[in-house]
Short mmCIF file of C-alpha atoms in Angstrom, two decimals:
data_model
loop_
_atom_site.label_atom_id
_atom_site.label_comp_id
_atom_site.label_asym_id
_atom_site.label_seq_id
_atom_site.Cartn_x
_atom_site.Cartn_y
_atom_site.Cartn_z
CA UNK A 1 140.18 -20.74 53.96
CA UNK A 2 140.14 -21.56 50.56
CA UNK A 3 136.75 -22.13 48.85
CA UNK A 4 137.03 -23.53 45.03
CA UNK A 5 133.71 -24.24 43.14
CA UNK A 6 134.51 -26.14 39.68
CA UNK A 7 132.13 -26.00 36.29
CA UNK A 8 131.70 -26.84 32.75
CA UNK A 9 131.77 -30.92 33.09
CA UNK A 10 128.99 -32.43 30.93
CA UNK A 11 128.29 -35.37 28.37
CA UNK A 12 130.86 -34.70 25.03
CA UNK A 13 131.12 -37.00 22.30
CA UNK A 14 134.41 -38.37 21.15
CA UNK A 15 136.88 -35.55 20.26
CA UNK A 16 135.04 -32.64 21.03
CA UNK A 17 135.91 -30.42 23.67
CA UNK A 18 134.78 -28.81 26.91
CA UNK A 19 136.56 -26.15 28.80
CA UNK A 20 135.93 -26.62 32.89
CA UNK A 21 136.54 -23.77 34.93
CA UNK A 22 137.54 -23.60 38.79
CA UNK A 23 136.55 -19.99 40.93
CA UNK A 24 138.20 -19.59 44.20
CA UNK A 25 137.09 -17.52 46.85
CA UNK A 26 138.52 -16.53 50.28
CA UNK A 27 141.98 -16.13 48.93
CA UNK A 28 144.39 -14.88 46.30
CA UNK A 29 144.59 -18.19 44.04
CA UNK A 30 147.48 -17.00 42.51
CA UNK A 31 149.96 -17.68 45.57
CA UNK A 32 149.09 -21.07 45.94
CA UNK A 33 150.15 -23.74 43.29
CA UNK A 34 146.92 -24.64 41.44
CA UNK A 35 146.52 -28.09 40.27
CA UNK A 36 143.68 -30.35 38.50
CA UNK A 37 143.24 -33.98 39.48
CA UNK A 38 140.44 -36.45 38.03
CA UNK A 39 139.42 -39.80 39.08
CA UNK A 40 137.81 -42.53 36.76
CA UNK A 41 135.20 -44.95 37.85
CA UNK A 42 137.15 -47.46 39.69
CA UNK A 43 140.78 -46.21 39.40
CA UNK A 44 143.17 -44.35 41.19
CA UNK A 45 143.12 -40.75 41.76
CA UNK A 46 145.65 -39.10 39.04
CA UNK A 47 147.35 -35.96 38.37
CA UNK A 48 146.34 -33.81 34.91
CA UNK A 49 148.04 -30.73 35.19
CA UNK A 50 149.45 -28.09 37.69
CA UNK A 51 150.37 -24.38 37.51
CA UNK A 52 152.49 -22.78 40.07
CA UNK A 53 152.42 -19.55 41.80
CA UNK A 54 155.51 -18.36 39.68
CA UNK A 55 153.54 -19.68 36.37
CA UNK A 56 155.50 -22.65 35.95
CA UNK A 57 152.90 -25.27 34.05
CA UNK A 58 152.71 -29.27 34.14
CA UNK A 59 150.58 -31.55 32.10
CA UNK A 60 150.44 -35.24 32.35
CA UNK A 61 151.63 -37.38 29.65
CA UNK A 62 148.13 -38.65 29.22
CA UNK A 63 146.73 -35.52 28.23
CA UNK A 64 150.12 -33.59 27.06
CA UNK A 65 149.04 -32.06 23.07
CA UNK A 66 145.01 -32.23 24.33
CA UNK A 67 144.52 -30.31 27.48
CA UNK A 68 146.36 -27.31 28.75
CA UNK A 69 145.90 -25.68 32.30
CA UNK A 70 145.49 -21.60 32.19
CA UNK A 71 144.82 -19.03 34.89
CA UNK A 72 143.15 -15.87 34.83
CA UNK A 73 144.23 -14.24 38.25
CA UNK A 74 141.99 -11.02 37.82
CA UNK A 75 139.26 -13.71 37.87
CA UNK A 76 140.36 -15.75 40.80
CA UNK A 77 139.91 -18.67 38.27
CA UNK A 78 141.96 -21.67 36.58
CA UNK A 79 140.59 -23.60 33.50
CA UNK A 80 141.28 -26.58 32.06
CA UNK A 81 140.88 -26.67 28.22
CA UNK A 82 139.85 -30.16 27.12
CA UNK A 83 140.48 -30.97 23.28
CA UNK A 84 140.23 -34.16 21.61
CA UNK A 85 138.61 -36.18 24.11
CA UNK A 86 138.60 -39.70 24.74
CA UNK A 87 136.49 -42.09 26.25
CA UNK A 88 139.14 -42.77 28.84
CA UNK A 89 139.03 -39.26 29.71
CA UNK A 90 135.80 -39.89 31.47
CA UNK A 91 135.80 -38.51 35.14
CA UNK A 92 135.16 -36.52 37.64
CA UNK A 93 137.50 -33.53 37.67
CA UNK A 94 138.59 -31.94 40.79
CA UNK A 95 140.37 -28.72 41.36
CA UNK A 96 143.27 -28.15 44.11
CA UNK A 97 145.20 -25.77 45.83
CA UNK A 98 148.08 -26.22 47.73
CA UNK A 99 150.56 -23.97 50.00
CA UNK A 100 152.23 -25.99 51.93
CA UNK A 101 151.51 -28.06 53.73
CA UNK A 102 147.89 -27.60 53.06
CA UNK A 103 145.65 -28.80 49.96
CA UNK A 104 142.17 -27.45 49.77
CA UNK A 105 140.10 -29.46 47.36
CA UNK A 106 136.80 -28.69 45.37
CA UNK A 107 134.26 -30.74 44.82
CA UNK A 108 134.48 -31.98 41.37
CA UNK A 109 132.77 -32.04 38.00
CA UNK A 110 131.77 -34.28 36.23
CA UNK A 111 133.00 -35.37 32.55
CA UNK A 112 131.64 -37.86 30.55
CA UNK A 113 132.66 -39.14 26.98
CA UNK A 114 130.98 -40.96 25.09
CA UNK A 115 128.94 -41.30 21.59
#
C-alpha cells in the first residue's frame, strides 16, 4: 500500500514562500494521479492542485499564478511550490494518491501565515 509522508509546512509571513514536499513509499507514485488538498480551520476540505499519471497538471483558481504542483519521479516525490502567500492560505496540507477507486492519504502539514 501506499505510504506518503508530507514536509516543509511552517510559520511564513505574508508573501513569502515555502515549498512542501510529499515522499511516497511502497509504490511507483508516478502511476497514480497525485493530488494536494488543504483544509482551513473550520472550512471545508478543498482541492489545490493535481498531477496525473500522464503529466497532465491542475491548479485551483485560488492559488492559479502562486502555487504550482511538480513531480520528481526518480525521487518518488511531488512538491508543492507556495509563492505569494496569503493569510487565507493558512492550513494544513495533505497529500493524495489515487488509482481508482482507491485514495491513500498522508497525514498533513501544517502551514501557517501570518505576520
Amino acid at each position: 500500500q501506499v505510504q506518503l509522508v508530507e514536509s516543509g509546512g511552517g510559520l511564513v509571513q505574508p508573501g513569502g514562500s515555502l515549498r512542501l514536499s510529499c515522499a511516497a513509499t511502497g509504490t511507483n507514485f508516478s502511476n497514480y494521479a497525485r493530488g494536494w488538498y488543504r483544509q482551513a480551520p473550520g472550512k471545508q476540505l478543498e482541492l489545490v492542485a493535481t498531477i496525473q499519471s500522464d503529466g497532465n497538471i491542475n491548479h485551483a483558481d485560488s492559488v492559479k499564478g502562486r502555487f504550482t504542483i511538480s513531480s520528481d519521479n526518480a525521487k518518488n516525490t511531488v512538491y508543492l511550490q507556495m509563492n505569494s502567500l496569503k493569510p487565507e492560505d493558512t492550513a494544513v496540507y495533505y497529500c493524495t494518491a489515487r488509482q481508482w477507486p482507491i485514495t491513500c492519504w498522508g497525514k498533513g502539514t501544517l502551514v501557517t501565515v501570518s505576520s
